[in-house]
Amino acid sequence: MESLQNQTYKEWKKLHKRKGRDKAHKYLIEGPHLVQEALHSSHEIESIIYDASYEKPEEWNYQGIDEYRLTHELFDQIAQTETSQGVIAVCNMSNEKVDLKKGRYLLVDSVQDPGNLGTMIRTADACGLDAVILGKGTVDQFNDKTLRSAQGSHFHLPVISNDLGRAINQLQELNVPVYATSLDGVNLQAQVTIESSFAVIVGNEGNGVTDDIQQRADFKVKIPMFGQAESLNVAVATGIILYWFRMKGLAK
Amino acid sequence: MESLQNQTYKEWKKLHKRKGRDKAHKYLIEGPHLVQEALHSSHEIESIIYDASYEKPEEWNYQGIDEYRLTHELFDQIAQTETSQGVIAVCNMSNEKVDLKKGRYLLVDSVQDPGNLGTMIRTADACGLDAVILGKGTVDQFNDKTLRSAQGSHFHLPVISNDLGRAINQLQELNVPVYATSLDGVNLQAQVTIESSFAVIVGNEGNGVTDDIQQRADFKVKIPMFGQAESLNVAVATGIILYWFRMKGLAK
């Protein structure tokens, strides 16, 4: 493939934008680590694109995946990150239907920064959650920066776009306690009854969880500020709360 | 000031690089939020640089600070972040001597990403630590991205560059338990004896805390991985550990 006019090549470039990804129901991942994760997961890889000089690892014995090798110049125009290191894959978005059950969930309300969202998905994976649910207004999970920060965790647990109000209703019907982070909340350490199932809602970097969503939650919690900082980074706050609930819940 | 040749202007531009900052013992902060934090703190502002169209807030009644107003073109060449919003200050690095005491500390070993370091300083502030100690090989605390992520927290608690081995010795002499994060460590939740004073060492994004430093610590701890993620972002991990220690320590 040596021409920029090639139809397939043009379609790949459209995947740089959310609109193009949503339309094609496909997205790009970059770098050997993510491609390896995808090969090991049930996520469907459509094609793998190699830079001319890239040496494919011997253990990548896949079948039914289209393979392309591009000149360095053409490859560079598909690559979006500094971590692509000569390999990019075109993945199909999962069509898997996820039924909520009694378990552990992170609900994300209007988080804007792709790095924050990716870090939160990675943290949710590390903490062994059952799914991450993204409300409207949250940055795209298939943004290249989100995928890079998530380090492959979106292959490990379902990351679902859903109306948060509806998700809260479903969780409450399953008797999963729903906690919203809120400046009006109870200090985390004062929460004494921690269940082994829970859902935590975190919100926008500047404005937190929207009032409407806060009011639907069963409990409001906040992380105590012991110093002079006004707030925490949302990905850090997510980690503190999820691990506090998980580790305290296990201790029971 | 309308000429790029102006000596003062040239000196400001040198503050974009660590070498220039270290030599001048000065650094730049950008945006009304950080400048306001600096005005309220004991940190010494040398000059404030305004974009031609910036309206100075009425409450900024400072004295003894040089004031400059630049054309938009000249201002833009001093600004490094998208959050400068028309105001930049030149600050003197603190000469304050910090004596370690029995308290709470974060020690940072070779963290490379400026955003991570800034987020960690912000978290250390929120958690009410007494100081953050940066070992050799850690990114500059006065990097513009670090300062932006720290959101002014470097004005709230001392951030010191020091040899980590020496700092660990001093803390141990003060009977402050020193914990290194380590893959060989004990799971965080299994740590039952948590003191109200502690020092936590976190390490490089890829390699963690160096072996030599790990061996000097009193305890090794790790955050349990409940899912399939191999690790956490270092700033998130720092938040989880610091808050776990702080909130468990208080509960006693």
Short mmCIF file of C-alpha atoms in Angstrom, two decimals:
data_model
loop_
_atom_site.label_atom_id
_atom_site.label_comp_id
_atom_site.label_asym_id
_atom_site.label_seq_id
_atom_site.Cartn_x
_atom_site.Cartn_y
_atom_site.Cartn_z
CA MET A 1 0.00 0.00 0.00
CA GLU A 2 1.88 3.00 -1.20
CA SER A 3 -0.80 5.47 -2.11
CA LEU A 4 -2.51 7.91 0.20
CA GLN A 5 -5.56 7.57 -2.01
CA ASN A 6 -6.18 3.97 -1.07
CA GLN A 7 -9.70 3.60 0.27
CA THR A 8 -8.72 1.47 3.27
CA TYR A 9 -6.06 3.94 4.25
CA LYS A 10 -8.59 6.78 4.11
CA GLU A 11 -10.93 4.81 6.35
CA TRP A 12 -8.21 4.30 8.93
CA LYS A 13 -7.57 8.01 9.08
CA LYS A 14 -11.24 8.62 9.80
CA LEU A 15 -10.78 6.59 12.98
CA HIS A 16 -8.70 9.46 14.41
CA LYS A 17 -11.97 11.23 15.18
CA ARG A 18 -14.82 10.12 17.42
CA LYS A 19 -17.34 10.67 14.64
CA GLY A 20 -15.42 8.37 12.33
CA ARG A 21 -15.04 5.73 15.04
CA ASP A 22 -18.70 5.79 15.97
CA LYS A 23 -19.75 5.51 12.33
CA ALA A 24 -17.41 2.64 11.49
CA HIS A 25 -17.82 1.03 14.94
CA LYS A 26 -14.04 0.60 14.91
CA TYR A 27 -11.05 2.13 16.66
CA LEU A 28 -7.25 2.10 16.56
CA ILE A 29 -4.86 0.83 19.19
CA GLU A 30 -1.15 1.53 19.04
CA GLY A 31 1.98 -0.16 20.26
CA PRO A 32 2.99 -3.78 20.84
CA HIS A 33 1.66 -3.85 24.42
CA LEU A 34 -1.90 -2.94 23.49
CA VAL A 35 -1.90 -5.12 20.35
CA GLN A 36 -0.70 -8.07 22.41
CA GLU A 37 -3.44 -7.43 24.98
CA ALA A 38 -6.01 -7.33 22.17
CA LEU A 39 -4.70 -10.58 20.68
CA HIS A 40 -5.06 -12.24 24.09
CA SER A 41 -8.53 -10.89 24.70
CA SER A 42 -11.83 -11.69 23.08
CA HIS A 43 -11.83 -8.31 21.35
CA GLU A 44 -11.88 -8.64 17.65
CA ILE A 45 -8.92 -7.28 15.71
CA GLU A 46 -9.76 -6.61 12.09
CA SER A 47 -6.32 -5.61 10.80
CA ILE A 48 -2.78 -5.07 11.98
CA ILE A 49 -0.75 -2.32 10.36
CA TYR A 50 3.04 -2.55 10.52
CA ASP A 51 5.69 0.03 9.87
CA ALA A 52 8.06 -1.20 7.13
CA SER A 53 10.87 -1.86 9.59
CA TYR A 54 8.82 -3.48 12.38
CA GLU A 55 9.69 -7.03 13.30
CA LYS A 56 6.60 -8.97 14.24
CA PRO A 57 7.08 -10.94 17.47
CA GLU A 58 7.26 -14.67 16.82
CA GLU A 59 4.50 -15.45 19.31
CA TRP A 60 1.94 -13.45 17.35
CA ASN A 61 0.44 -16.43 15.54
CA TYR A 62 -2.92 -15.04 14.61
CA GLN A 63 -5.28 -16.08 11.87
CA GLY A 64 -8.09 -14.29 10.09
CA ILE A 65 -6.59 -10.86 10.67
CA ASP A 66 -5.65 -8.68 7.70
CA GLU A 67 -2.04 -7.58 7.69
CA TYR A 68 -0.64 -4.41 6.11
CA ARG A 69 2.88 -3.12 5.91
CA LEU A 70 3.30 0.60 5.25
CA THR A 71 6.22 2.82 4.35
CA HIS A 72 7.43 4.78 7.35
CA GLU A 73 5.89 7.97 5.95
CA LEU A 74 2.44 6.46 5.53
CA PHE A 75 2.60 4.68 8.88
CA ASP A 76 3.43 7.90 10.66
CA GLN A 77 0.24 9.49 9.41
CA ILE A 78 -1.87 6.76 10.96
CA ALA A 79 0.03 6.78 14.26
CA GLN A 80 -1.28 9.26 16.84
CA THR A 81 0.84 8.45 19.88
CA GLU A 82 4.53 8.32 20.59
CA THR A 83 4.07 4.78 21.83
CA SER A 84 2.97 3.18 18.56
CA GLN A 85 6.47 1.79 18.05
CA GLY A 86 5.70 0.54 14.58
CA VAL A 87 2.47 -1.37 15.11
CA ILE A 88 -1.21 -0.34 15.06
CA ALA A 89 -4.34 -2.47 15.08
CA VAL A 90 -7.83 -1.74 13.83
CA CYS A 91 -10.31 -3.17 16.34
CA ASN A 92 -14.05 -3.66 16.15
CA MET A 93 -15.98 -2.15 19.02
CA SER A 94 -17.49 -4.85 21.19
CA ASN A 95 -21.16 -5.65 20.67
CA GLU A 96 -21.26 -7.64 23.89
CA LYS A 97 -24.39 -6.99 25.91
CA VAL A 98 -23.60 -6.42 29.58
CA ASP A 99 -26.26 -7.23 32.13
CA LEU A 100 -25.71 -5.50 35.42
CA LYS A 101 -25.69 -7.79 38.44
CA LYS A 102 -24.91 -7.48 42.14
CA GLY A 103 -21.29 -6.37 41.94
CA ARG A 104 -18.88 -3.45 41.90
CA TYR A 105 -19.20 -0.56 39.47
CA LEU A 106 -17.71 2.81 38.60
CA LEU A 107 -20.08 5.37 37.06
CA VAL A 108 -18.47 8.30 35.26
CA ASP A 109 -20.37 11.57 34.90
CA SER A 110 -18.95 14.03 32.34
CA VAL A 111 -15.23 13.46 32.86
CA GLN A 112 -13.52 15.51 30.15
CA ASP A 113 -9.85 14.66 30.20
CA PRO A 114 -9.00 11.56 28.14
CA GLY A 115 -5.95 10.77 30.30
CA ASN A 116 -8.08 10.90 33.44
CA LEU A 117 -10.69 8.56 31.96
CA GLY A 118 -8.04 6.09 30.83
CA THR A 119 -6.40 6.12 34.24
CA MET A 120 -9.80 5.53 35.86
CA ILE A 121 -10.49 2.52 33.63
CA ARG A 122 -7.06 1.13 34.54
CA THR A 123 -7.81 1.68 38.23
CA ALA A 124 -11.25 0.07 37.96
CA ASP A 125 -9.58 -2.96 36.41
CA ALA A 126 -6.91 -3.14 39.12
CA CYS A 127 -9.63 -2.91 41.75
CA GLY A 128 -11.50 -5.80 40.14
CA LEU A 129 -14.69 -3.96 39.29
CA ASP A 130 -17.37 -5.59 37.15
CA ALA A 131 -17.82 -2.69 34.74
CA VAL A 132 -17.28 1.01 34.13
CA ILE A 133 -20.37 2.91 33.00
CA LEU A 134 -19.88 6.17 31.09
CA GLY A 135 -22.64 8.76 31.13
CA LYS A 136 -23.31 11.27 28.39
CA GLY A 137 -20.80 14.11 28.26
CA THR A 138 -17.87 11.89 29.13
CA VAL A 139 -14.92 11.83 26.76
CA ASP A 140 -14.74 8.95 24.28
CA GLN A 141 -13.28 5.73 25.69
CA PHE A 142 -11.69 5.08 22.28
CA ASN A 143 -9.81 8.39 22.20
CA ASP A 144 -6.14 7.54 21.62
CA LYS A 145 -5.08 9.22 24.88
CA THR A 146 -7.74 7.36 26.85
CA LEU A 147 -6.67 4.02 25.41
CA ARG A 148 -3.02 4.79 26.12
CA SER A 149 -3.69 5.72 29.76
CA ALA A 150 -5.93 2.68 30.24
CA GLN A 151 -2.98 0.48 29.18
CA GLY A 152 -5.22 -2.28 27.86
CA SER A 153 -7.64 -2.39 30.79
CA HIS A 154 -10.60 -1.79 28.44
CA PHE A 155 -9.91 -5.33 27.24
CA HIS A 156 -10.24 -6.62 30.82
CA LEU A 157 -13.58 -5.27 31.93
CA PRO A 158 -16.66 -3.93 30.14
CA VAL A 159 -16.69 -0.18 29.58
CA ILE A 160 -20.27 0.73 28.70
CA SER A 161 -21.94 3.93 27.56
CA ASN A 162 -25.31 4.25 29.24
CA ASP A 163 -27.70 6.77 30.68
CA LEU A 164 -26.52 7.15 34.28
CA GLY A 165 -30.03 7.63 35.64
CA ARG A 166 -31.11 4.36 34.12
CA ALA A 167 -27.99 2.56 35.35
CA ILE A 168 -28.57 3.86 38.89
CA ASN A 169 -32.14 2.56 38.81
CA GLN A 170 -30.99 -0.87 37.68
CA LEU A 171 -28.30 -1.02 40.36
CA GLN A 172 -30.73 0.06 43.07
CA GLU A 173 -33.15 -2.66 41.99
CA LEU A 174 -30.29 -5.13 42.47
CA ASN A 175 -29.69 -3.72 45.97
CA VAL A 176 -26.27 -2.39 45.03
CA PRO A 177 -25.63 0.67 47.21
CA VAL A 178 -24.93 3.69 45.00
CA TYR A 179 -22.48 6.31 46.31
CA ALA A 180 -22.04 9.70 44.69
CA THR A 181 -18.96 11.79 45.42
CA SER A 182 -20.10 15.17 46.67
CA LEU A 183 -18.81 18.13 48.63
CA ASP A 184 -21.92 17.65 50.82
CA GLY A 185 -21.02 14.02 51.42
CA VAL A 186 -20.03 12.15 54.54
CA ASN A 187 -16.28 11.72 55.02
CA LEU A 188 -15.12 8.44 53.53
CA GLN A 189 -13.65 7.14 56.76
CA ALA A 190 -16.93 7.74 58.60
CA GLN A 191 -18.72 5.29 56.31
CA VAL A 192 -18.87 2.27 58.56
CA THR A 193 -21.22 -0.07 56.74
CA ILE A 194 -19.41 -1.05 53.59
CA GLU A 195 -20.90 -3.82 51.50
CA SER A 196 -19.02 -6.13 49.19
CA SER A 197 -21.04 -4.70 46.31
CA PHE A 198 -21.11 -1.00 45.53
CA ALA A 199 -21.35 1.56 42.77
CA VAL A 200 -19.36 4.77 42.94
CA ILE A 201 -20.22 7.83 40.84
CA VAL A 202 -17.45 10.33 40.10
CA GLY A 203 -17.87 13.52 38.13
CA ASN A 204 -16.46 16.26 35.98
CA GLU A 205 -13.01 17.70 36.78
CA GLY A 206 -14.35 21.15 37.56
CA ASN A 207 -17.94 20.64 38.63
CA GLY A 208 -18.12 17.17 40.14
CA VAL A 209 -21.20 14.97 39.88
CA THR A 210 -24.27 16.81 38.53
CA ASP A 211 -26.94 17.60 41.14
CA ASP A 212 -29.57 15.48 39.46
CA ILE A 213 -27.32 12.41 39.57
CA GLN A 214 -26.24 13.13 43.16
CA GLN A 215 -29.87 13.14 44.23
CA ARG A 216 -30.50 9.73 42.75
CA ALA A 217 -27.64 8.16 44.72
CA ASP A 218 -28.26 6.34 48.01
CA PHE A 219 -25.32 7.98 49.76
CA LYS A 220 -23.05 10.96 49.27
CA VAL A 221 -19.40 10.61 50.22
CA LYS A 222 -16.36 12.83 50.10
CA ILE A 223 -12.66 12.34 50.61
CA PRO A 224 -11.46 14.36 53.61
CA MET A 225 -9.13 17.28 52.82
CA PHE A 226 -6.51 17.30 55.57
CA GLY A 227 -4.39 20.04 54.02
CA GLN A 228 -4.99 23.17 51.99
CA ALA A 229 -5.74 21.62 48.60
CA GLU A 230 -9.30 22.30 47.54
CA SER A 231 -9.75 19.02 45.75
CA LEU A 232 -8.02 15.99 44.29
CA ASN A 233 -7.47 14.98 40.70
CA VAL A 234 -10.54 12.93 39.71
CA ALA A 235 -8.52 9.83 38.78
CA VAL A 236 -6.71 9.92 42.13
CA ALA A 237 -10.01 10.45 43.98
CA THR A 238 -11.49 7.48 42.11
CA GLY A 239 -8.57 5.28 43.17
CA ILE A 240 -8.83 6.30 46.82
CA ILE A 241 -12.57 5.65 47.02
CA LEU A 242 -12.64 2.42 45.03
CA TYR A 243 -9.76 0.90 47.00
CA TRP A 244 -11.14 2.12 50.31
CA PHE A 245 -14.47 0.43 49.58
CA ARG A 246 -12.86 -2.67 48.19
CA MET A 247 -10.33 -3.14 50.98
CA LYS A 248 -12.72 -2.21 53.79
CA GLY A 249 -15.43 -4.40 52.24
CA LEU A 250 -13.06 -7.36 52.17
CA ALA A 251 -11.99 -6.79 55.76
CA LYS A 252 -15.50 -7.57 56.98
CA MET B 1 8.25 46.53 26.75
CA GLU B 2 7.92 46.03 23.03
CA SER B 3 11.23 44.58 21.99
CA LEU B 4 12.20 40.93 22.03
CA GLN B 5 15.75 42.09 22.67
CA ASN B 6 14.96 43.42 26.13
CA GLN B 7 17.25 41.78 28.68
CA THR B 8 14.50 41.08 31.21
CA TYR B 9 12.39 39.45 28.55
CA LYS B 10 15.28 37.22 27.55
CA GLU B 11 15.76 36.18 31.14
CA TRP B 12 12.13 35.17 31.46
CA LYS B 13 12.41 32.97 28.42
CA LYS B 14 15.36 31.17 29.99
CA LEU B 15 12.99 30.10 32.77
CA HIS B 16 11.26 27.77 30.31
CA LYS B 17 14.11 25.35 30.84
CA ARG B 18 15.24 23.63 34.03
CA LYS B 19 18.80 24.79 33.52
CA GLY B 20 17.70 28.42 33.31
CA ARG B 21 15.46 28.05 36.37
CA ASP B 22 18.17 26.44 38.46
CA LYS B 23 20.67 29.11 37.48
CA ALA B 24 18.36 32.05 38.18
CA HIS B 25 16.72 30.32 41.17
CA LYS B 26 13.40 31.50 39.71
CA TYR B 27 10.43 29.97 37.96
CA LEU B 28 7.23 30.97 36.17
CA ILE B 29 3.66 30.33 37.23
CA GLU B 30 0.74 30.91 34.89
CA GLY B 31 -2.91 31.77 35.28
CA PRO B 32 -4.92 33.76 37.81
CA HIS B 33 -5.47 30.78 40.12
CA LEU B 34 -1.76 30.09 40.67
CA VAL B 35 -0.85 33.77 40.87
CA GLN B 36 -3.53 34.31 43.49
CA GLU B 37 -2.24 31.30 45.46
CA ALA B 38 1.26 32.77 45.29
CA LEU B 39 0.05 36.18 46.46
CA HIS B 40 -1.61 34.53 49.47
CA SER B 41 1.39 32.41 50.34
CA SER B 42 4.75 33.33 51.72
CA HIS B 43 6.37 32.59 48.38
CA GLU B 44 8.06 35.58 46.95
CA ILE B 45 6.76 36.91 43.64
CA GLU B 46 9.31 39.05 41.85
CA SER B 47 7.23 40.25 38.91
CA ILE B 48 3.81 39.85 37.39
CA ILE B 49 3.49 39.91 33.62
CA TYR B 50 0.15 40.83 32.10
CA ASP B 51 -1.18 40.38 28.61
CA ALA B 52 -2.22 43.78 27.17
CA SER B 53 -5.92 43.00 27.49
CA TYR B 54 -5.86 41.38 30.96
CA GLU B 55 -7.92 43.06 33.65
CA LYS B 56 -6.19 42.79 36.99
CA PRO B 57 -8.56 41.63 39.75
CA GLU B 58 -9.33 44.45 42.19
CA GLU B 59 -8.31 42.39 45.21
CA TRP B 60 -4.74 42.04 43.98
CA ASN B 61 -3.35 44.86 46.10
CA TYR B 62 0.28 43.92 46.20
CA GLN B 63 3.32 46.08 46.81
CA GLY B 64 6.96 45.64 45.95
CA ILE B 65 6.24 43.47 42.94
CA ASP B 66 7.36 44.59 39.49
CA GLU B 67 4.57 44.80 36.97
CA TYR B 68 4.87 44.41 33.20
CA ARG B 69 2.28 44.62 30.49
CA LEU B 70 3.14 42.96 27.17
CA THR B 71 1.61 43.00 23.72
CA HIS B 72 -0.34 39.83 23.04
CA GLU B 73 2.39 38.58 20.70
CA LEU B 74 5.18 38.99 23.28
CA PHE B 75 3.04 37.57 26.09
CA ASP B 76 2.28 34.46 24.08
CA GLN B 77 5.96 33.69 23.79
CA ILE B 78 6.38 33.65 27.56
CA ALA B 79 3.23 31.60 28.17
CA GLN B 80 3.76 27.84 28.10
CA THR B 81 0.36 26.55 29.12
CA GLU B 82 -3.16 26.98 27.83
CA THR B 83 -4.21 28.09 31.28
CA SER B 84 -2.13 31.28 31.49
CA GLN B 85 -5.23 33.34 30.67
CA GLY B 86 -3.25 36.55 30.38
CA VAL B 87 -1.21 36.51 33.58
CA ILE B 88 2.18 35.04 34.49
CA ALA B 89 4.32 35.58 37.58
CA VAL B 90 8.05 35.24 38.08
CA CYS B 91 8.65 33.61 41.48
CA ASN B 92 11.80 33.16 43.51
CA MET B 93 12.49 29.61 44.61
CA SER B 94 12.11 29.24 48.35
CA ASN B 95 15.27 29.24 50.43
CA GLU B 96 13.38 27.99 53.44
CA LYS B 97 15.27 25.31 55.33
CA VAL B 98 13.04 22.38 56.22
CA ASP B 99 13.91 20.29 59.25
CA LEU B 100 12.35 16.86 59.18
CA LYS B 101 10.36 15.98 62.29
CA LYS B 102 8.07 13.19 63.39
CA GLY B 103 5.34 13.54 60.78
CA ARG B 104 4.02 12.38 57.41
CA TYR B 105 6.13 12.37 54.27
CA LEU B 106 6.07 11.35 50.63
CA LEU B 107 9.42 10.40 49.09
CA VAL B 108 9.60 10.36 45.29
CA ASP B 109 12.18 8.19 43.55
CA SER B 110 12.76 8.99 39.85
CA VAL B 111 9.21 9.83 38.79
CA GLN B 112 9.52 11.06 35.19
CA ASP B 113 6.17 12.43 34.14
CA PRO B 114 5.64 16.06 35.16
CA GLY B 115 1.86 15.63 35.31
CA ASN B 116 2.23 12.67 37.65
CA LEU B 117 4.58 14.59 39.96
CA GLY B 118 2.25 17.58 40.08
CA THR B 119 -0.73 15.37 40.85
CA MET B 120 1.27 13.69 43.62
CA ILE B 121 2.17 17.04 45.19
CA ARG B 122 -1.52 18.01 45.07
CA THR B 123 -2.46 14.69 46.70
CA ALA B 124 0.21 15.06 49.39
CA ASP B 125 -1.22 18.48 50.20
CA ALA B 126 -4.81 17.16 50.33
CA CYS B 127 -3.66 14.38 52.63
CA GLY B 128 -2.03 16.91 54.96
CA LEU B 129 1.55 15.67 54.65
CA ASP B 130 4.42 17.63 56.16
CA ALA B 131 6.62 17.60 53.06
CA VAL B 132 7.34 15.93 49.74
CA ILE B 133 10.96 14.88 49.22
CA LEU B 134 12.22 14.48 45.65
CA GLY B 135 15.17 12.22 44.99
CA LYS B 136 17.63 12.60 42.16
CA GLY B 137 16.26 11.59 38.77
CA THR B 138 12.81 12.98 39.50
CA VAL B 139 11.39 15.52 37.07
CA ASP B 140 11.68 19.20 38.04
CA GLN B 141 9.00 20.42 40.43
CA PHE B 142 9.09 23.79 38.62
CA ASN B 143 8.33 22.29 35.22
CA ASP B 144 5.25 24.12 33.88
CA LYS B 145 3.24 20.89 33.59
CA THR B 146 4.14 19.89 37.15
CA LEU B 147 3.09 23.27 38.52
CA ARG B 148 -0.15 23.14 36.57
CA SER B 149 -1.06 19.66 37.84
CA ALA B 150 -0.10 20.60 41.39
CA GLN B 151 -2.65 23.45 41.21
CA GLY B 152 -0.81 25.58 43.74
CA SER B 153 -0.14 22.86 46.29
CA HIS B 154 3.61 23.54 46.12
CA PHE B 155 2.73 26.77 47.93
CA HIS B 156 1.04 24.77 50.72
CA LEU B 157 3.70 22.30 51.76
CA PRO B 158 7.47 22.11 51.36
CA VAL B 159 8.67 20.24 48.27
CA ILE B 160 12.34 19.50 48.86
CA SER B 161 15.07 18.02 46.70
CA ASN B 162 17.24 15.74 48.79
CA ASP B 163 19.22 12.54 48.66
CA LEU B 164 16.64 9.86 49.48
CA GLY B 165 19.10 7.69 51.37
CA ARG B 166 19.94 10.59 53.66
CA ALA B 167 16.27 11.49 54.12
CA ILE B 168 15.43 7.88 55.03
CA ASN B 169 18.21 7.87 57.64
CA GLN B 170 16.91 11.07 59.18
CA LEU B 171 13.33 9.79 59.27
CA GLN B 172 14.40 6.51 60.83
CA GLU B 173 16.32 8.38 63.52
CA LEU B 174 13.06 10.20 64.26
CA ASN B 175 11.26 6.83 64.53
CA VAL B 176 9.13 7.58 61.51
CA PRO B 177 8.29 4.20 59.89
CA VAL B 178 9.46 4.23 56.26
CA TYR B 179 7.39 2.24 53.74
CA ALA B 180 8.60 1.51 50.22
CA THR B 181 6.14 0.43 47.54
CA SER B 182 7.36 -2.84 46.09
CA LEU B 183 6.07 -5.81 44.14
CA ASP B 184 7.59 -7.92 46.95
CA GLY B 185 5.65 -5.97 49.54
CA VAL B 186 2.90 -6.96 51.93
CA ASN B 187 -0.63 -6.16 50.74
CA LEU B 188 -1.71 -2.78 51.99
CA GLN B 189 -4.77 -4.07 53.77
CA ALA B 190 -2.69 -6.61 55.68
CA GLN B 191 -0.69 -3.81 57.32
CA VAL B 192 -2.33 -3.72 60.70
CA THR B 193 -0.06 -1.49 62.74
CA ILE B 194 -0.39 1.92 61.20
CA GLU B 195 1.19 4.83 63.04
CA SER B 196 0.11 8.42 62.85
CA SER B 197 3.50 9.27 61.39
CA PHE B 198 4.81 7.59 58.27
CA ALA B 199 6.93 8.07 55.18
CA VAL B 200 5.93 6.47 51.89
CA ILE B 201 8.38 6.00 49.03
CA VAL B 202 6.99 5.71 45.50
CA GLY B 203 9.03 5.17 42.38
CA ASN B 204 9.49 5.47 38.67
CA GLU B 205 6.53 4.83 36.34
CA GLY B 206 8.16 1.81 34.70
CA ASN B 207 10.57 0.46 37.26
CA GLY B 208 9.18 1.38 40.66
CA VAL B 209 11.40 2.17 43.64
CA THR B 210 15.07 1.33 43.05
CA ASP B 211 16.34 -1.77 44.88
CA ASP B 212 18.84 0.16 46.95
CA ILE B 213 16.12 2.47 48.28
CA GLN B 214 13.71 -0.42 48.87
CA GLN B 215 16.31 -2.13 51.05
CA ARG B 216 16.71 0.92 53.24
CA ALA B 217 12.98 1.07 54.00
CA ASP B 218 11.54 -0.46 57.17
CA PHE B 219 8.61 -2.07 55.36
CA LYS B 220 7.63 -2.96 51.83
CA VAL B 221 4.00 -2.60 50.83
CA LYS B 222 2.00 -3.12 47.67
CA ILE B 223 -1.50 -2.33 46.56
CA PRO B 224 -3.44 -5.52 45.84
CA MET B 225 -4.35 -6.13 42.19
CA PHE B 226 -7.86 -7.59 42.23
CA GLY B 227 -8.29 -7.57 38.46
CA GLN B 228 -6.07 -8.09 35.43
CA ALA B 229 -4.24 -4.76 35.38
CA GLU B 230 -0.55 -5.23 36.03
CA SER B 231 -0.12 -1.99 37.92
CA LEU B 232 -1.63 1.38 38.74
CA ASN B 233 -0.67 4.84 37.60
CA VAL B 234 1.90 6.10 40.12
CA ALA B 235 -0.14 9.16 41.11
CA VAL B 236 -3.22 7.01 41.73
CA ALA B 237 -1.14 4.50 43.72
CA THR B 238 0.28 7.35 45.80
CA GLY B 239 -3.23 8.58 46.59
CA ILE B 240 -4.47 5.14 47.61
CA ILE B 241 -1.53 4.49 49.93
CA LEU B 242 -1.33 7.94 51.50
CA TYR B 243 -5.06 8.05 52.21
CA TRP B 244 -5.13 4.47 53.46
CA PHE B 245 -2.37 5.25 55.94
CA ARG B 246 -3.84 8.57 56.90
CA MET B 247 -7.41 7.37 57.37
CA LYS B 248 -6.46 4.09 59.05
CA GLY B 249 -3.98 5.93 61.27
CA LEU B 250 -6.66 8.35 62.37
CA ALA B 251 -9.11 5.57 63.08
CA LYS B 252 -6.88 4.27 65.86
#
